[in-house]
């Protein structure tokens, strides 16, 4: 796992965008795994800026989102499909038919199986963007999720429901179930890119990077991934014990790359 601690949330977005743009410059039909929530918004804005400056194109790219609420239609303002269209897809040249978000409306159990099959049929995910919940969830794989799980329906924890209630008005239906890629699905991505910002994520980041591999912290499963990159700002990285080592590794790696050029 490569752990990169940068100064600001904007630095997290810039570095995250570098990884995605580098992939697309090598493979224009790459399959991107995408996330919703507050964290990737700055990343998506940065990608939109780079697209406008003609530094990156998405015309041939494909995408699969991590998750979607059960019982909320794509047109609903709080659906993750709506979020993705509004935050990214409408502003770049990706073809909407190549973008996928699970369908939690008609037959969610079947939709979950179909989604997993669709990811496999697309050749798997090249790069999966992830955020992290305060409880260590990735996607909606809440603590106790099987580390081998595939796309399925999960019941959200009261904490997650509370965290996400900020997006729903008081009298609005807020789902308690979601379709989510499983941890096994995420581990199959060729590269995992987890981004975190803000002090509220510091405990989860410490547990994920330096704690035991455990279903109690689903993100710790990334310790098993051969190509996982974790980019956090100072606040989210504040509780990392081996802080200095991560900086040192980064400096040494940069030197190695310069030496190889
Ligand atoms: C979103 C997702 C979640 C979020 C996590 C962090 O698609 O799967 O795991 O990444 O809840 O959310 P924010 O970024 O809002 O703190």
Tab-separated table of C-alpha atoms and ligand atoms in Angstrom:
chain	number	residue	atom	x	y	z
A	1	UNK	CA	0.000	0.000	0.000
A	2	UNK	CA	1.426	3.379	-0.932
A	3	UNK	CA	0.412	6.059	1.566
A	4	UNK	CA	0.737	9.676	0.480
A	5	UNK	CA	0.017	12.490	2.923
A	6	UNK	CA	-0.343	15.894	1.260
A	7	UNK	CA	-1.085	19.321	2.703
A	8	UNK	CA	-4.582	20.119	1.512
A	9	UNK	CA	-7.780	18.575	0.180
A	10	UNK	CA	-7.026	20.294	-3.128
A	11	UNK	CA	-3.670	18.484	-3.280
A	12	UNK	CA	-5.541	15.192	-2.765
A	13	UNK	CA	-7.755	16.016	-5.748
A	14	UNK	CA	-4.795	17.047	-7.941
A	15	UNK	CA	-2.793	13.918	-7.206
A	16	UNK	CA	-5.870	11.711	-7.625
A	17	UNK	CA	-6.536	13.329	-11.007
A	18	UNK	CA	-2.905	12.694	-12.012
A	19	UNK	CA	-3.426	8.942	-11.481
A	20	UNK	CA	-6.604	8.889	-13.578
A	21	UNK	CA	-5.168	11.049	-16.372
A	22	UNK	CA	-1.996	8.950	-16.523
A	23	UNK	CA	-4.113	5.811	-16.934
A	24	UNK	CA	-6.289	7.360	-19.661
A	25	UNK	CA	-3.237	8.599	-21.563
A	26	UNK	CA	-1.999	4.996	-21.741
A	27	UNK	CA	-5.392	3.326	-22.178
A	28	UNK	CA	-8.127	5.551	-23.583
A	29	UNK	CA	-10.791	2.843	-23.137
A	30	UNK	CA	-9.928	2.270	-19.484
A	31	UNK	CA	-12.621	1.059	-17.107
A	32	UNK	CA	-12.899	3.458	-14.169
A	33	UNK	CA	-14.544	2.572	-10.880
A	34	UNK	CA	-16.075	5.714	-9.403
A	35	UNK	CA	-17.386	6.846	-6.027
A	36	UNK	CA	-19.906	9.408	-4.810
A	37	UNK	CA	-19.959	11.416	-1.570
A	38	UNK	CA	-18.246	14.657	-0.628
A	39	UNK	CA	-14.641	13.499	-1.037
A	40	UNK	CA	-14.444	12.933	-4.814
A	41	UNK	CA	-16.230	16.178	-5.742
A	42	UNK	CA	-12.949	18.139	-5.891
A	43	UNK	CA	-11.391	15.291	-7.907
A	44	UNK	CA	-14.243	15.442	-10.421
A	45	UNK	CA	-13.927	19.235	-10.663
A	46	UNK	CA	-10.229	18.850	-11.366
A	47	UNK	CA	-10.930	16.241	-14.067
A	48	UNK	CA	-13.503	18.575	-15.649
A	49	UNK	CA	-10.938	21.409	-15.666
A	50	UNK	CA	-8.332	19.180	-17.295
A	51	UNK	CA	-10.892	18.008	-19.861
A	52	UNK	CA	-11.699	21.652	-20.696
A	53	UNK	CA	-7.980	22.315	-21.128
A	54	UNK	CA	-7.933	19.283	-23.471
A	55	UNK	CA	-5.463	17.459	-21.226
A	56	UNK	CA	-7.650	14.364	-20.930
A	57	UNK	CA	-10.446	12.707	-22.919
A	58	UNK	CA	-13.091	10.263	-21.726
A	59	UNK	CA	-14.707	9.472	-25.096
A	60	UNK	CA	-13.717	5.791	-25.020
A	61	UNK	CA	-13.667	5.318	-21.250
A	62	UNK	CA	-16.147	3.190	-19.301
A	63	UNK	CA	-17.222	3.621	-15.714
A	64	UNK	CA	-18.819	1.597	-12.942
A	65	UNK	CA	-19.953	3.292	-9.761
A	66	UNK	CA	-19.477	1.586	-6.440
A	67	UNK	CA	-23.017	1.766	-5.176
A	68	UNK	CA	-26.582	3.028	-5.332
A	69	UNK	CA	-29.439	3.285	-2.863
A	70	UNK	CA	-32.246	0.738	-3.085
A	71	UNK	CA	-35.647	2.289	-3.736
A	72	UNK	CA	-34.521	5.561	-5.283
A	73	UNK	CA	-34.974	6.194	-9.007
A	74	UNK	CA	-32.171	7.487	-11.224
A	75	UNK	CA	-33.984	10.850	-11.577
A	76	UNK	CA	-34.174	11.341	-7.790
A	77	UNK	CA	-31.966	14.223	-6.626
A	78	UNK	CA	-30.274	11.977	-4.035
A	79	UNK	CA	-29.637	9.041	-6.356
A	80	UNK	CA	-26.000	8.318	-7.076
A	81	UNK	CA	-26.801	8.234	-10.806
A	82	UNK	CA	-28.077	11.811	-10.533
A	83	UNK	CA	-24.978	12.793	-8.533
A	84	UNK	CA	-22.609	11.346	-11.140
A	85	UNK	CA	-24.407	12.957	-14.050
A	86	UNK	CA	-24.382	16.323	-12.304
A	87	UNK	CA	-20.889	16.212	-10.774
A	88	UNK	CA	-18.994	14.676	-13.696
A	89	UNK	CA	-20.638	13.000	-16.672
A	90	UNK	CA	-22.516	16.057	-18.017
A	91	UNK	CA	-19.288	18.060	-18.114
A	92	UNK	CA	-16.980	15.654	-19.943
A	93	UNK	CA	-17.130	13.654	-23.174
A	94	UNK	CA	-17.793	10.242	-21.629
A	95	UNK	CA	-20.610	8.432	-23.443
A	96	UNK	CA	-23.514	7.986	-21.033
A	97	UNK	CA	-24.132	4.498	-22.397
A	98	UNK	CA	-20.664	3.550	-21.127
A	99	UNK	CA	-21.400	4.731	-17.582
A	100	UNK	CA	-22.892	2.283	-15.091
A	101	UNK	CA	-24.513	2.775	-11.712
A	102	UNK	CA	-26.367	-0.135	-10.066
A	103	UNK	CA	-30.148	-0.054	-10.508
A	104	UNK	CA	-31.772	-0.247	-7.096
A	105	UNK	CA	-35.349	0.134	-8.331
A	106	UNK	CA	-36.796	-2.891	-10.098
A	107	UNK	CA	-35.202	-6.116	-8.863
A	108	UNK	CA	-32.204	-5.127	-6.725
A	109	UNK	CA	-31.102	-8.710	-5.972
A	110	UNK	CA	-30.935	-9.581	-9.664
A	111	UNK	CA	-29.498	-6.143	-10.467
A	112	UNK	CA	-26.589	-6.802	-8.082
A	113	UNK	CA	-25.730	-10.112	-9.778
A	114	UNK	CA	-26.077	-8.516	-13.198
A	115	UNK	CA	-23.797	-5.646	-12.178
A	116	UNK	CA	-21.018	-7.999	-11.097
A	117	UNK	CA	-21.361	-9.871	-14.419
A	118	UNK	CA	-21.267	-6.597	-16.352
A	119	UNK	CA	-18.028	-5.547	-14.644
A	120	UNK	CA	-16.471	-8.897	-15.536
A	121	UNK	CA	-17.727	-8.672	-19.128
A	122	UNK	CA	-16.066	-5.247	-19.426
A	123	UNK	CA	-12.746	-6.890	-18.541
A	124	UNK	CA	-12.714	-5.724	-14.899
A	125	UNK	CA	-11.958	-2.329	-13.422
A	126	UNK	CA	-8.618	-0.717	-14.210
A	127	UNK	CA	-8.702	1.893	-11.469
A	128	UNK	CA	-11.188	2.073	-8.611
A	129	UNK	CA	-11.682	5.417	-6.866
A	130	UNK	CA	-12.730	5.020	-3.230
A	131	UNK	CA	-13.695	7.229	-0.325
A	132	UNK	CA	-13.863	5.887	3.220
A	133	UNK	CA	-16.598	6.101	5.810
A	134	UNK	CA	-15.846	7.202	9.366
A	135	UNK	CA	-16.506	3.570	10.322
A	136	UNK	CA	-14.008	2.301	7.746
A	137	UNK	CA	-16.547	1.301	5.096
A	138	UNK	CA	-15.615	1.275	1.413
A	139	UNK	CA	-18.508	1.359	-0.999
A	140	UNK	CA	-21.356	0.487	1.330
A	141	UNK	CA	-19.455	-2.468	2.776
A	142	UNK	CA	-20.169	-1.740	6.388
A	143	UNK	CA	-18.114	-3.251	9.252
A	144	UNK	CA	-18.579	-7.067	9.368
A	145	UNK	CA	-18.905	-7.275	5.555
A	146	UNK	CA	-17.219	-10.357	4.153
A	147	UNK	CA	-13.785	-9.521	2.794
A	148	UNK	CA	-14.592	-11.773	-0.178
A	149	UNK	CA	-18.039	-10.287	-0.899
A	150	UNK	CA	-19.269	-9.497	-4.403
A	151	UNK	CA	-21.895	-6.950	-5.504
A	152	UNK	CA	-24.989	-7.365	-3.347
A	153	UNK	CA	-27.487	-5.596	-1.128
A	154	UNK	CA	-26.239	-4.243	2.192
A	155	UNK	CA	-28.108	-2.777	5.134
A	156	UNK	CA	-26.595	0.570	6.090
A	157	UNK	CA	-25.526	1.149	9.691
A	158	UNK	CA	-27.320	3.822	11.762
A	159	UNK	CA	-24.048	5.820	11.659
A	160	UNK	CA	-23.940	5.811	7.862
A	161	UNK	CA	-27.635	6.701	7.669
A	162	UNK	CA	-26.967	9.596	10.062
A	163	UNK	CA	-23.873	10.740	8.107
A	164	UNK	CA	-25.827	10.740	4.843
A	165	UNK	CA	-28.963	12.328	6.299
A	166	UNK	CA	-27.383	15.717	5.521
A	167	UNK	CA	-28.396	15.179	1.885
A	168	UNK	CA	-32.074	14.395	2.621
A	169	UNK	CA	-34.736	16.782	3.882
A	170	UNK	CA	-36.444	15.898	7.166
A	171	UNK	CA	-39.670	14.578	5.585
A	172	UNK	CA	-37.929	12.726	2.740
A	173	UNK	CA	-37.611	8.918	2.437
A	174	UNK	CA	-34.005	7.972	3.214
A	175	UNK	CA	-33.060	4.465	2.118
A	176	UNK	CA	-31.556	1.998	4.579
A	177	UNK	CA	-30.450	-0.458	1.907
A	178	UNK	CA	-27.975	-0.091	-0.919
A	179	UNK	CA	-26.538	-2.156	-3.737
A	180	UNK	CA	-22.784	-2.068	-3.404
A	181	UNK	CA	-19.803	-3.642	-5.085
A	182	UNK	CA	-18.369	-6.120	-2.601
A	183	UNK	CA	-14.940	-5.995	-1.054
A	184	UNK	CA	-13.964	-8.912	-3.287
A	185	UNK	CA	-15.158	-6.896	-6.308
A	186	UNK	CA	-13.058	-3.918	-5.211
A	187	UNK	CA	-9.983	-6.080	-4.580
A	188	UNK	CA	-10.171	-7.352	-8.161
A	189	UNK	CA	-9.679	-3.845	-9.567
A	190	UNK	CA	-6.193	-3.566	-11.070
A	191	UNK	CA	-5.532	-0.459	-9.020
A	192	UNK	CA	-7.308	1.008	-5.982
A	193	UNK	CA	-7.098	4.734	-5.282
A	194	UNK	CA	-8.523	5.725	-1.907
A	195	UNK	CA	-8.897	9.411	-1.105
A	196	UNK	CA	-9.691	10.915	2.288
A	197	UNK	CA	-9.829	14.443	3.633
A	198	UNK	CA	-10.632	16.022	6.976
A	199	UNK	CA	-10.140	15.154	10.637
A	200	UNK	CA	-13.320	13.041	10.809
A	201	UNK	CA	-11.529	10.376	8.713
A	202	UNK	CA	-8.315	10.233	10.792
A	203	UNK	CA	-9.318	7.210	12.907
A	204	UNK	CA	-10.556	5.234	9.899
A	205	UNK	CA	-7.369	5.969	7.939
A	206	UNK	CA	-5.161	4.899	10.839
A	207	UNK	CA	-7.148	1.660	11.273
A	208	UNK	CA	-7.108	0.938	7.544
A	209	UNK	CA	-3.373	1.493	7.036
A	210	UNK	CA	-1.846	0.457	10.353
A	211	UNK	CA	-4.505	-1.637	12.068
A	212	UNK	CA	-5.118	-5.359	11.650
A	213	UNK	CA	-6.707	-6.783	8.518
A	214	UNK	CA	-10.266	-7.115	9.747
A	215	UNK	CA	-13.872	-7.062	8.618
A	216	UNK	CA	-14.362	-4.570	11.461
A	217	UNK	CA	-12.583	-2.058	9.238
A	218	UNK	CA	-13.592	-3.073	5.686
A	219	UNK	CA	-11.065	-0.668	4.121
A	220	UNK	CA	-8.248	-2.654	5.785
A	221	UNK	CA	-8.884	-5.239	3.048
A	222	UNK	CA	-6.831	-2.934	0.813
A	223	UNK	CA	-3.793	-4.265	2.715
A	224	UNK	CA	-4.291	-7.328	0.491
A	225	UNK	CA	-4.309	-5.303	-2.727
A	226	UNK	CA	-1.081	-5.397	-4.725
A	227	UNK	CA	-1.580	-1.893	-6.124
A	228	UNK	CA	-3.397	0.314	-3.627
A	229	UNK	CA	-2.632	4.012	-3.342
A	230	UNK	CA	-4.002	6.007	-0.406
A	231	UNK	CA	-3.918	9.793	-0.705
A	232	UNK	CA	-4.923	11.808	2.341
A	233	UNK	CA	-4.634	15.387	3.497
A	234	UNK	CA	-2.843	16.298	6.744
A	235	UNK	CA	-6.024	16.166	8.817
A	236	UNK	CA	-7.074	12.714	7.599
A	237	UNK	CA	-3.501	11.452	8.027
A	238	UNK	CA	-3.025	13.010	11.479
A	239	UNK	CA	-3.282	9.737	13.422
A	240	UNK	CA	-0.902	7.715	11.252
A	241	UNK	CA	1.944	6.533	13.459
A	242	UNK	CA	4.438	5.868	10.651
A	243	UNK	CA	3.931	9.285	9.085
A	244	UNK	CA	7.631	9.942	8.565
A	245	UNK	CA	8.222	6.606	6.872
A	246	UNK	CA	5.474	7.304	4.289
A	247	UNK	CA	7.110	10.657	3.443
A	248	UNK	CA	10.486	8.982	3.189
A	249	UNK	CA	9.158	6.217	0.902
A	250	UNK	CA	7.650	8.842	-1.368
A	251	UNK	CA	10.889	10.821	-1.588
A	252	UNK	CA	12.909	7.657	-2.254
A	253	UNK	CA	10.438	6.483	-4.912
A	254	UNK	CA	10.585	9.878	-6.648
A	255	UNK	CA	14.385	9.661	-6.683
A	256	UNK	CA	14.286	6.129	-8.067
A	257	UNK	CA	11.977	7.224	-10.885
A	258	UNK	CA	14.213	10.201	-11.738
A	259	UNK	CA	17.233	7.840	-11.708
A	260	UNK	CA	15.515	5.424	-14.109
A	261	UNK	CA	14.632	8.129	-16.647
B	1	LIG	C1	-19.724	6.472	-2.048
B	1	LIG	C2	-19.262	5.429	-1.154
B	1	LIG	C3	-18.917	5.673	0.275
B	1	LIG	C4	-18.205	7.002	0.505
B	1	LIG	C5	-17.923	7.208	1.995
B	1	LIG	C6	-17.290	8.551	2.264
B	1	LIG	O1	-19.982	5.962	-3.329
B	1	LIG	O2	-19.200	4.325	-1.586
B	1	LIG	O3	-18.097	4.625	0.732
B	1	LIG	O4	-17.029	7.028	-0.213
B	1	LIG	O5	-19.104	7.098	2.736
B	1	LIG	O6	-18.210	9.548	1.955
B	1	LIG	P1	-17.797	11.086	1.989
B	1	LIG	O7	-16.820	11.282	0.893
B	1	LIG	O8	-19.084	11.817	1.747
B	1	LIG	O9	-17.221	11.326	3.331
